[in-house]
mmCIF file of C-alpha atoms in Angstrom:
data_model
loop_
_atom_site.group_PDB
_atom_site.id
_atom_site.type_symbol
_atom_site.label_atom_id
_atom_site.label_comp_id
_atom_site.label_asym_id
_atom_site.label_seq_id
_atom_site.Cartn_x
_atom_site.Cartn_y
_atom_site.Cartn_z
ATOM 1 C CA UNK A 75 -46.234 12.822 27.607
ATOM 2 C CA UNK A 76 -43.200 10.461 28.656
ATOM 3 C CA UNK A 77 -44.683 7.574 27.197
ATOM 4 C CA UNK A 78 -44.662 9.490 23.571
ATOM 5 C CA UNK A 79 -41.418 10.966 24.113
ATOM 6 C CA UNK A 80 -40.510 7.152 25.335
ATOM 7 C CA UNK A 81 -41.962 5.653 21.595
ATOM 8 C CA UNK A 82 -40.141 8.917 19.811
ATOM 9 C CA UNK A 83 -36.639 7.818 21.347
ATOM 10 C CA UNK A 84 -37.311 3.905 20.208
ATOM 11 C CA UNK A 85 -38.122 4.978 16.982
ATOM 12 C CA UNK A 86 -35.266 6.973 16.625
ATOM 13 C CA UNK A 87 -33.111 4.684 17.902
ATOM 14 C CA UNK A 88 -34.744 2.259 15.526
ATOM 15 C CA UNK A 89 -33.791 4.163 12.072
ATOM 16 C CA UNK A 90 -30.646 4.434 13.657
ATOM 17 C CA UNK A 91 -29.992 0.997 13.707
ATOM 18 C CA UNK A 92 -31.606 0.452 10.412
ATOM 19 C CA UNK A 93 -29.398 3.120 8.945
ATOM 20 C CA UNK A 94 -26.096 1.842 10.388
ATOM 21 C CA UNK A 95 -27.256 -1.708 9.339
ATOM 22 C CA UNK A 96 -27.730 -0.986 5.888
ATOM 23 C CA UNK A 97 -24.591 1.528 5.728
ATOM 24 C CA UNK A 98 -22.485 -1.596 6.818
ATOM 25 C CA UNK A 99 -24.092 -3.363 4.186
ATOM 26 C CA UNK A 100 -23.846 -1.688 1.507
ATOM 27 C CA UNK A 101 -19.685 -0.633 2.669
ATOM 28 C CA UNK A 102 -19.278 -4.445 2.464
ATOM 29 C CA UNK A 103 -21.061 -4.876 -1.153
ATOM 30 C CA UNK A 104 -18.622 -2.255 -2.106
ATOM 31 C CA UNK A 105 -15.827 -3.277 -0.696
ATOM 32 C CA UNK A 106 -16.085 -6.713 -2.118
ATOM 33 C CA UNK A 107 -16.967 -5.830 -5.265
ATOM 34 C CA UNK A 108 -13.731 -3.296 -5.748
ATOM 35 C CA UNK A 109 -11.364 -6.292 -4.650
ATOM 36 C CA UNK A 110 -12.871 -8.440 -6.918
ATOM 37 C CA UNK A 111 -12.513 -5.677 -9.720
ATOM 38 C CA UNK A 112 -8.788 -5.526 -8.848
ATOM 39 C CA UNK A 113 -8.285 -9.176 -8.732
ATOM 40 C CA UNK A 114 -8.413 -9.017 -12.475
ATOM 41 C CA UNK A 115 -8.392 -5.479 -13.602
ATOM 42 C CA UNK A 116 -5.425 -2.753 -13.624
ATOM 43 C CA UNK A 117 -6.084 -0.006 -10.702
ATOM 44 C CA UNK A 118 -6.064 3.213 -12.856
ATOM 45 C CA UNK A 119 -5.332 5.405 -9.572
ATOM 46 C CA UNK A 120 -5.327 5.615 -5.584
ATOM 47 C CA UNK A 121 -6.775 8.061 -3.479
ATOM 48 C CA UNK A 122 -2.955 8.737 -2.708
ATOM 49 C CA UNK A 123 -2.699 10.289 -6.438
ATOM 50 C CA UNK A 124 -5.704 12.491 -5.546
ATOM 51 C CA UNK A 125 -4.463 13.279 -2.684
ATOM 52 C CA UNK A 126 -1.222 14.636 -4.071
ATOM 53 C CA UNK A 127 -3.153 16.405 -7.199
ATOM 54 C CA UNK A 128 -4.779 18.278 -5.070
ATOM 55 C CA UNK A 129 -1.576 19.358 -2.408
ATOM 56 C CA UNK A 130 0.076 20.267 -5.888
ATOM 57 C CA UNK A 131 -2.640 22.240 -6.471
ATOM 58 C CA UNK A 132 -3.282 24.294 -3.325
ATOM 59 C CA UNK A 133 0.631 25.020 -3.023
ATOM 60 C CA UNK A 134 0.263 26.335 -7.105
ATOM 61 C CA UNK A 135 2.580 23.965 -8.616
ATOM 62 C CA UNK A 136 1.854 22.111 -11.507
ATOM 63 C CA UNK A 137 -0.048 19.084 -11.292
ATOM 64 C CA UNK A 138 2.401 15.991 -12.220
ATOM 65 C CA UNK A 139 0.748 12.444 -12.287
ATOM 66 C CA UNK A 140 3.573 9.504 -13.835
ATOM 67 C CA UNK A 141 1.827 6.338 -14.002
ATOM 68 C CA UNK A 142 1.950 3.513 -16.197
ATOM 69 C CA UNK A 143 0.541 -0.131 -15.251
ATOM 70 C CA UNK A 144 2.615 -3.024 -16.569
ATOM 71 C CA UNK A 145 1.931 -7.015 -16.061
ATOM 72 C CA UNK A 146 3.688 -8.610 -13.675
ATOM 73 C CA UNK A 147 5.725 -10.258 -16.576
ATOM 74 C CA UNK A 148 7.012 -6.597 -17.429
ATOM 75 C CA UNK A 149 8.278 -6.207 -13.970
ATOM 76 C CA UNK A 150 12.107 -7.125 -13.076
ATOM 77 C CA UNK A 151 12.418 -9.809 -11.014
ATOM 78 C CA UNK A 152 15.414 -7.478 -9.166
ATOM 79 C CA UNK A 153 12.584 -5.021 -8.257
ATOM 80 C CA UNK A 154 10.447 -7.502 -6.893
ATOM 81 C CA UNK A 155 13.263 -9.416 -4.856
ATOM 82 C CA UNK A 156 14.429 -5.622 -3.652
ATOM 83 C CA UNK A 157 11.166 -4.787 -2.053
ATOM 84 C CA UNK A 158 10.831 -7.680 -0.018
ATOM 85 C CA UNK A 159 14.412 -7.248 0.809
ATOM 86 C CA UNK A 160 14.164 -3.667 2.023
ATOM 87 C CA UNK A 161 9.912 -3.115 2.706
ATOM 88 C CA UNK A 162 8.712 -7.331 3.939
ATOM 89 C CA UNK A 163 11.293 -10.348 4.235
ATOM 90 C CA UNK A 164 8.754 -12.641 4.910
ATOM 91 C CA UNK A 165 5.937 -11.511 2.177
ATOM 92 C CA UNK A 166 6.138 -15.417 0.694
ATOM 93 C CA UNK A 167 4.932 -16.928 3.675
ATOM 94 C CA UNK A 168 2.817 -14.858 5.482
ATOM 95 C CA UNK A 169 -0.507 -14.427 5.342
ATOM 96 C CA UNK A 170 -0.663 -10.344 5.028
ATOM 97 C CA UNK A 171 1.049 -10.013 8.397
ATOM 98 C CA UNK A 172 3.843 -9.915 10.383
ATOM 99 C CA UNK A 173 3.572 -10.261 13.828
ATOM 100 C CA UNK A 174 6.758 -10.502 15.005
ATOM 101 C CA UNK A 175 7.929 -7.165 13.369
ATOM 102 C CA UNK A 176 4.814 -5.067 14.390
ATOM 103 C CA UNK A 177 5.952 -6.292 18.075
ATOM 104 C CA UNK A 178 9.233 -4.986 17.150
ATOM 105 C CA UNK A 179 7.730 -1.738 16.264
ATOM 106 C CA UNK A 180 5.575 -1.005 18.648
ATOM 107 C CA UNK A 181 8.936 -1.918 21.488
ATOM 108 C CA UNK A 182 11.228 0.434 19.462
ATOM 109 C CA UNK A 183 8.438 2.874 19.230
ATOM 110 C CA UNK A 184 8.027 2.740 23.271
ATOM 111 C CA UNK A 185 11.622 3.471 23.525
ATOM 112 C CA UNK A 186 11.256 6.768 21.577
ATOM 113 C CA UNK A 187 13.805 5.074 19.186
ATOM 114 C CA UNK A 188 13.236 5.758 15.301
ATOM 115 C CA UNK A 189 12.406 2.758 12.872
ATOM 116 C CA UNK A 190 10.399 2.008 10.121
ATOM 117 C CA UNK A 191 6.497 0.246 11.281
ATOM 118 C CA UNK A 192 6.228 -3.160 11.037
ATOM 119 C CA UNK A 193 3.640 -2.888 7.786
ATOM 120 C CA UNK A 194 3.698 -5.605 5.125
ATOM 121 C CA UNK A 195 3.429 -5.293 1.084
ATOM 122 C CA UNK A 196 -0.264 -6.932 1.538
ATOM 123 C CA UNK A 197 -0.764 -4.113 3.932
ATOM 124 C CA UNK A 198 0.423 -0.838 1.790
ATOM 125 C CA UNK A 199 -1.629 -2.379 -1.022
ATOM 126 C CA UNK A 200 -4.487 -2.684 0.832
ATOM 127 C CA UNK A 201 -3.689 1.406 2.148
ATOM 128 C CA UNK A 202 -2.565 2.154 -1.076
ATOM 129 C CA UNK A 203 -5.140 1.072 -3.463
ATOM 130 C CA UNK A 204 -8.260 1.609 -1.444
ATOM 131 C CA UNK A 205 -7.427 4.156 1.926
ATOM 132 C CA UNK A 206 -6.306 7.686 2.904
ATOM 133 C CA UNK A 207 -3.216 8.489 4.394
ATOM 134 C CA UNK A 208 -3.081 8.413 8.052
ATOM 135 C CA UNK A 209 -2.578 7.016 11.622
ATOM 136 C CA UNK A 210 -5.306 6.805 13.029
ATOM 137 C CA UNK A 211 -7.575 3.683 14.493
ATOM 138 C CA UNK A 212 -10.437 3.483 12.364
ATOM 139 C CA UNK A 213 -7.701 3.895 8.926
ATOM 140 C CA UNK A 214 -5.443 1.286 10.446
ATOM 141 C CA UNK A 215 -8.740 -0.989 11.372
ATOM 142 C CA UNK A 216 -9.724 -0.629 7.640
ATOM 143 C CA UNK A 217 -6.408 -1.315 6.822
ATOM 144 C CA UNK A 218 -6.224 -4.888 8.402
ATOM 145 C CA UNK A 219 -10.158 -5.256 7.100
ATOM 146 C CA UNK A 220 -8.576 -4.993 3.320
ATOM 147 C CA UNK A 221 -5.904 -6.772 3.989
ATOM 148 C CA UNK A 222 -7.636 -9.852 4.730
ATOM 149 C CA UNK A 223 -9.813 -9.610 1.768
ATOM 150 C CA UNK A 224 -6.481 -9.472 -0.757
ATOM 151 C CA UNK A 225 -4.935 -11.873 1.078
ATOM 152 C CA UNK A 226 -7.836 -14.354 0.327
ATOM 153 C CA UNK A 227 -9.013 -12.953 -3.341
ATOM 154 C CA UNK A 228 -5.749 -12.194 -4.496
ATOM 155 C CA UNK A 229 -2.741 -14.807 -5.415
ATOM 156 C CA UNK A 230 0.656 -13.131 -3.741
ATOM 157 C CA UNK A 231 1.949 -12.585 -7.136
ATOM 158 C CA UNK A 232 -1.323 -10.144 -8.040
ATOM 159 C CA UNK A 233 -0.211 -8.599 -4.770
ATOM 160 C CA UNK A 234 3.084 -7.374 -5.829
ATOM 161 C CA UNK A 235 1.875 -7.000 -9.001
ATOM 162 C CA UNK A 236 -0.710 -4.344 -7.854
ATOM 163 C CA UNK A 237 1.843 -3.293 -5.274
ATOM 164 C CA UNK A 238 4.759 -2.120 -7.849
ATOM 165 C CA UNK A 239 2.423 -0.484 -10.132
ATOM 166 C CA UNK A 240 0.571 1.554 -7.500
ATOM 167 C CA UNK A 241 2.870 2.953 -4.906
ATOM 168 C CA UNK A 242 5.057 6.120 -4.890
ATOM 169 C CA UNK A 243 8.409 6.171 -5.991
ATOM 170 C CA UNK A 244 9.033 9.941 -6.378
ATOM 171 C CA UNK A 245 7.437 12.905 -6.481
ATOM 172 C CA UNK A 246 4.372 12.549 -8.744
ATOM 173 C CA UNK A 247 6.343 8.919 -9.737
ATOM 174 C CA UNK A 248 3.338 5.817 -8.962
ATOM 175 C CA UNK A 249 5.012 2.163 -10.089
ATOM 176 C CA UNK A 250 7.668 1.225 -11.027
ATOM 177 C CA UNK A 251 7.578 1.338 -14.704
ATOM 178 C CA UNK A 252 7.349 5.269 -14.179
ATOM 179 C CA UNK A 253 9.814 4.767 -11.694
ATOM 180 C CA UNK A 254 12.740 2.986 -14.038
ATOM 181 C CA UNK A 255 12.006 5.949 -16.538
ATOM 182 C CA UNK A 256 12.028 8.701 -14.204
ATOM 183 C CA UNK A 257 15.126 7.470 -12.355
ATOM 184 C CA UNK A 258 17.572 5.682 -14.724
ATOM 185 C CA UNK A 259 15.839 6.398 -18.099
ATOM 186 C CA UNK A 260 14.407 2.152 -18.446
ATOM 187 C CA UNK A 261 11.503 0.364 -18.182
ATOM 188 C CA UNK A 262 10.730 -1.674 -15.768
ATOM 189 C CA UNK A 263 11.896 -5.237 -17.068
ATOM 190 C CA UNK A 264 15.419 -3.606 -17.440
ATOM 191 C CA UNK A 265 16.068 -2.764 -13.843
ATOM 192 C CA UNK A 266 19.434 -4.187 -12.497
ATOM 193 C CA UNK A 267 20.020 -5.333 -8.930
ATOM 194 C CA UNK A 268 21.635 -1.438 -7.935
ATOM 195 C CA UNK A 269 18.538 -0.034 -9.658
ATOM 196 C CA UNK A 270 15.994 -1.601 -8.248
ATOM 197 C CA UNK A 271 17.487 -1.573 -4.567
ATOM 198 C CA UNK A 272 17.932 2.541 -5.256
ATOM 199 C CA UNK A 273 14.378 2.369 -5.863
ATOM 200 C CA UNK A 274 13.281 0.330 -2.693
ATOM 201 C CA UNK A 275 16.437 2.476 -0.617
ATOM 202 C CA UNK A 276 13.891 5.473 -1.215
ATOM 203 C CA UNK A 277 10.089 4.220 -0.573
ATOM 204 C CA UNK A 278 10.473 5.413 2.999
ATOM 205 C CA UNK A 279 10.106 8.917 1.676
ATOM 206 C CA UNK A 280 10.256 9.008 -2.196
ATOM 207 C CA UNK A 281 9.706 12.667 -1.823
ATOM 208 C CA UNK A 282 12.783 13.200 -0.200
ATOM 209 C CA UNK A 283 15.229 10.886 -1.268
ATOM 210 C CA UNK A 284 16.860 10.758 -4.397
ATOM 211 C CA UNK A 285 16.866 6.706 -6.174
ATOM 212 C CA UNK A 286 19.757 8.228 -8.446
ATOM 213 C CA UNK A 287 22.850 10.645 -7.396
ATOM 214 C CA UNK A 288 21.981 9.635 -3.817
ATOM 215 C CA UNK A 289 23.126 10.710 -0.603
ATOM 216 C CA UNK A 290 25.239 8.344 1.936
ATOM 217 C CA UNK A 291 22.554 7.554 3.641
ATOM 218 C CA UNK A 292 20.847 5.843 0.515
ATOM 219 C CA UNK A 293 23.494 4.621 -0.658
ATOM 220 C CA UNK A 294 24.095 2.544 2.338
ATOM 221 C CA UNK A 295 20.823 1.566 2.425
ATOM 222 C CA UNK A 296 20.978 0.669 -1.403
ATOM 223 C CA UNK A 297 24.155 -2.126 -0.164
ATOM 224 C CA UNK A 298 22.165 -3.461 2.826
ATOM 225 C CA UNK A 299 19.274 -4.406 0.337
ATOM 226 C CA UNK A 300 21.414 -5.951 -2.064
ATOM 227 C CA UNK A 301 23.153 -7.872 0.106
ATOM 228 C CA UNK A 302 19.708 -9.147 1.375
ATOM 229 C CA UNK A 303 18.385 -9.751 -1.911
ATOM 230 C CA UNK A 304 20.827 -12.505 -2.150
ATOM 231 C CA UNK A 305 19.196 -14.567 0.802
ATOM 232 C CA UNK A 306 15.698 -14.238 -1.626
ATOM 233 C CA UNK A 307 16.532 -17.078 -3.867
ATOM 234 C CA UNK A 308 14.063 -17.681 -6.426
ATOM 235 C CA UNK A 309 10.899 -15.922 -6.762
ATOM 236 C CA UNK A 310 8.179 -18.650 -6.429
ATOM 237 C CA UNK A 311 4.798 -17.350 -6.063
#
């Protein structure tokens, strides 16, 4: 009797592992293959979207999706220089991340005090484009996993490409060529330098903060970006 409950255990332990084998398998296949997509392809929308469709839905308002992909070549250069500015200094010359400001993080965040994570553009693609929204292990694990893949598929100019046409700048606002329309009525190769660093001031919390008519606080932030945008230089991806 223990000996066949013995062989029943191994053989469930067996599928088990067979299962979980080819479940890892198959997440990598997939996982590949989407980066790969993306490497050439436009992303035509993030789980984030969804996610937001379907709060919009369940609180009964209507259901507002802005999005517009552009090429990189659409894209202000004043945009691109304010996001590394305000969101990842060092995006150039890392290799999707920064070390020395997730130590800085997780100190401040020991200290109770109230900053901003140390997360890189490479990393809010990867979350962006192909993760949830969340804080927990296994989504910040997955995070890093994706990460490495862009960082070794994709150039760092199809990085901020994806990255300005994919992440939220308002309230049902994704990219920034929805963005420029939404907040100062132009597309997104007509930003100035104040427009796009309103537009970086606010990716924080684009829900709450205003790119246009701004508060102080924004406003403030807009200066300190565009004062750092000067230390940028040239893009050269």
């Amino acid at each position: 009797m223990a000996a066949t409950k013995n062989k029943s255990n191994q053989t469930f332990f067996q599928k088990l592992k067979t299962f979980l084998w080819k479940a890892f398998l198959w997440f990598l296949g997939i996982s590949f293959f989407f980066v790969l997509l993306y490497k050439w392809l436009p992303v035509p929308f993030t789980p984030l979207m969804v996610t937001r469709a379907i709060e919009q839905k369940f609180a009964g308002e209507e259901m507002t999706c802005s999005h517009t992909w552009v090429p990189i070549e659409e894209i202000s250069p004043n945009i691109q220089k304010a996001v590394m500015a305000s969101e990842d200094g060092t995006f150039l010359s890392h290799h999707g991340f920064d070390f020395s400001s997730m130590q800085k993080a997780i100190k401040n965040n020991e200290r109770g005090k109230k900053i901003k994570g140390g997360s890189t553009i490479s990393q809010q693609t990867a979350k962006n484009v192909f993760l949830w929204q969340g804080r927990n292990y296994i989504r910040k694990g997955l995070e890093a996993y994706f990460t490495v893949l862009i960082e070794i598929f994709w150039s760092k100019e199809r990085i901020m490409e994806v990255y300005l046409n994919s992440i939220e700048m308002g309230n049902g606002v994704y990219g920034v060529q929805a963005a420029g329309n939404y907040w100062y009525k132009t597309d997104a190769n007509n930003l100035t330098k104040i427009q796009a660093a309103g537009i970086a001031a606010i990716l924080p919390n684009p829900r709450k903060f205003k790119a246009s008519n701004s508060s102080s606080y924004i406003n403030k932030r807009k200066g300190k970006i565009m004062q750092n945008m000067r230390y940028i230089g040239e893009i050269k991806y």
